[in-house]
Coordinates of C-alpha atoms in Angstrom, one line a residue:
M1 CA -13.8 -31.6 -23.6
R2 CA -16.4 -34.3 -23.1
G3 CA -20.0 -33.7 -24.2
A4 CA -23.1 -33.7 -22.1
P5 CA -24.0 -37.1 -20.6
G6 CA -26.7 -39.1 -22.4
P7 CA -30.0 -40.3 -20.9
R8 CA -28.5 -43.6 -19.7
A9 CA -25.7 -41.9 -17.8
R10 CA -28.1 -39.4 -16.3
L11 CA -30.4 -42.2 -15.2
V12 CA -27.6 -44.2 -13.5
T13 CA -26.1 -41.1 -11.9
T14 CA -29.3 -39.6 -10.6
A15 CA -30.8 -42.9 -9.4
T16 CA -27.6 -43.8 -7.6
A17 CA -27.6 -40.4 -5.9
V18 CA -31.2 -40.9 -4.8
V19 CA -30.6 -44.2 -3.2
L20 CA -27.5 -43.0 -1.4
F21 CA -29.7 -40.5 0.6
R22 CA -30.8 -42.0 3.9
G23 CA -34.4 -41.3 4.9
G24 CA -37.8 -40.7 3.4
M25 CA -39.2 -38.9 0.5
D26 CA -38.7 -35.4 1.9
L27 CA -34.9 -35.6 1.9
C28 CA -34.1 -35.4 -1.8
P29 CA -37.0 -33.6 -3.8
D30 CA -34.5 -32.0 -6.2
L31 CA -33.0 -35.3 -7.1
L32 CA -36.5 -36.9 -7.5
A33 CA -37.5 -34.2 -9.8
R34 CA -34.4 -34.8 -11.9
L35 CA -35.0 -38.6 -11.8
D36 CA -38.6 -38.0 -13.1
A37 CA -37.3 -35.8 -15.9
V38 CA -34.7 -38.3 -17.1
L39 CA -37.3 -41.1 -17.0
R40 CA -39.6 -38.9 -19.1
S41 CA -36.8 -38.1 -21.6
I42 CA -36.2 -41.8 -22.0
G43 CA -39.9 -42.3 -22.7
G44 CA -40.5 -45.4 -20.5
A45 CA -38.1 -48.2 -19.6
P46 CA -35.2 -49.0 -21.9
D47 CA -34.9 -52.5 -23.3
D48 CA -31.5 -53.3 -21.8
D49 CA -29.6 -53.7 -18.6
L50 CA -31.3 -50.5 -17.2
H51 CA -34.9 -51.7 -17.7
E52 CA -35.4 -52.7 -14.0
V53 CA -33.6 -49.6 -12.8
A54 CA -35.9 -47.4 -14.8
G55 CA -39.0 -49.3 -13.6
A56 CA -38.0 -49.0 -10.0
G57 CA -37.2 -45.3 -10.5
R58 CA -40.6 -44.7 -12.1
A59 CA -42.3 -46.5 -9.1
L60 CA -40.3 -44.3 -6.7
C61 CA -41.4 -41.1 -8.5
D62 CA -45.0 -42.2 -8.7
A63 CA -45.1 -43.0 -5.0
R64 CA -43.6 -39.5 -4.2
L65 CA -46.3 -37.9 -6.4
D66 CA -49.0 -39.9 -4.6
G67 CA -47.6 -39.1 -1.2
D68 CA -47.5 -42.8 -0.4
V69 CA -44.7 -43.3 2.2
A70 CA -45.0 -47.1 2.3
A71 CA -44.9 -47.4 -1.5
F72 CA -42.0 -44.9 -1.6
D73 CA -39.9 -46.9 0.9
D74 CA -40.6 -50.1 -1.0
A75 CA -39.7 -48.5 -4.4
K76 CA -36.5 -47.0 -2.9
M77 CA -35.4 -50.4 -1.7
R78 CA -36.2 -51.9 -5.1
L79 CA -34.2 -49.2 -6.8
W80 CA -31.3 -49.8 -4.4
R81 CA -31.4 -53.5 -5.3
E82 CA -31.6 -52.9 -9.0
L83 CA -28.7 -50.5 -8.9
A84 CA -26.6 -52.9 -6.9
R85 CA -27.2 -55.5 -9.6
Y86 CA -26.4 -53.0 -12.3
W87 CA -23.1 -51.9 -10.7
A88 CA -22.1 -55.5 -9.8
G89 CA -22.5 -56.4 -13.4
R90 CA -20.4 -53.5 -14.5
A91 CA -17.7 -54.4 -12.0
I92 CA -17.6 -58.0 -13.1
R93 CA -17.5 -57.1 -16.8
S94 CA -14.7 -54.6 -16.2
F95 CA -12.6 -57.3 -14.5
D96 CA -13.4 -59.8 -17.3
E97 CA -12.3 -57.3 -19.9
V98 CA -9.0 -56.6 -18.1
G99 CA -8.3 -60.4 -18.0
K100 CA -8.8 -60.5 -21.8
A101 CA -6.4 -57.6 -22.6

């Protein structure tokens, strides 16, 4: 049996779920609460490939708390772009690793 996912996995999973929801800040409050919790558990932005994802996630949660729709929409698009970069990097690395095997 696998153990509980760590903070990195929770960040990627939750942030990905948030950006997959279409619409504004009222559509996924439970996910936003969980994103905020995982960002707090990390204690800021990690110094690795998830740094930009965490920063965009923090901006999204802050905009939600402020009730700023325009900032929320901008932060959600930023988070979407950062996750696209993250997942593209993972996909490319996985193909590169297969080629070496």
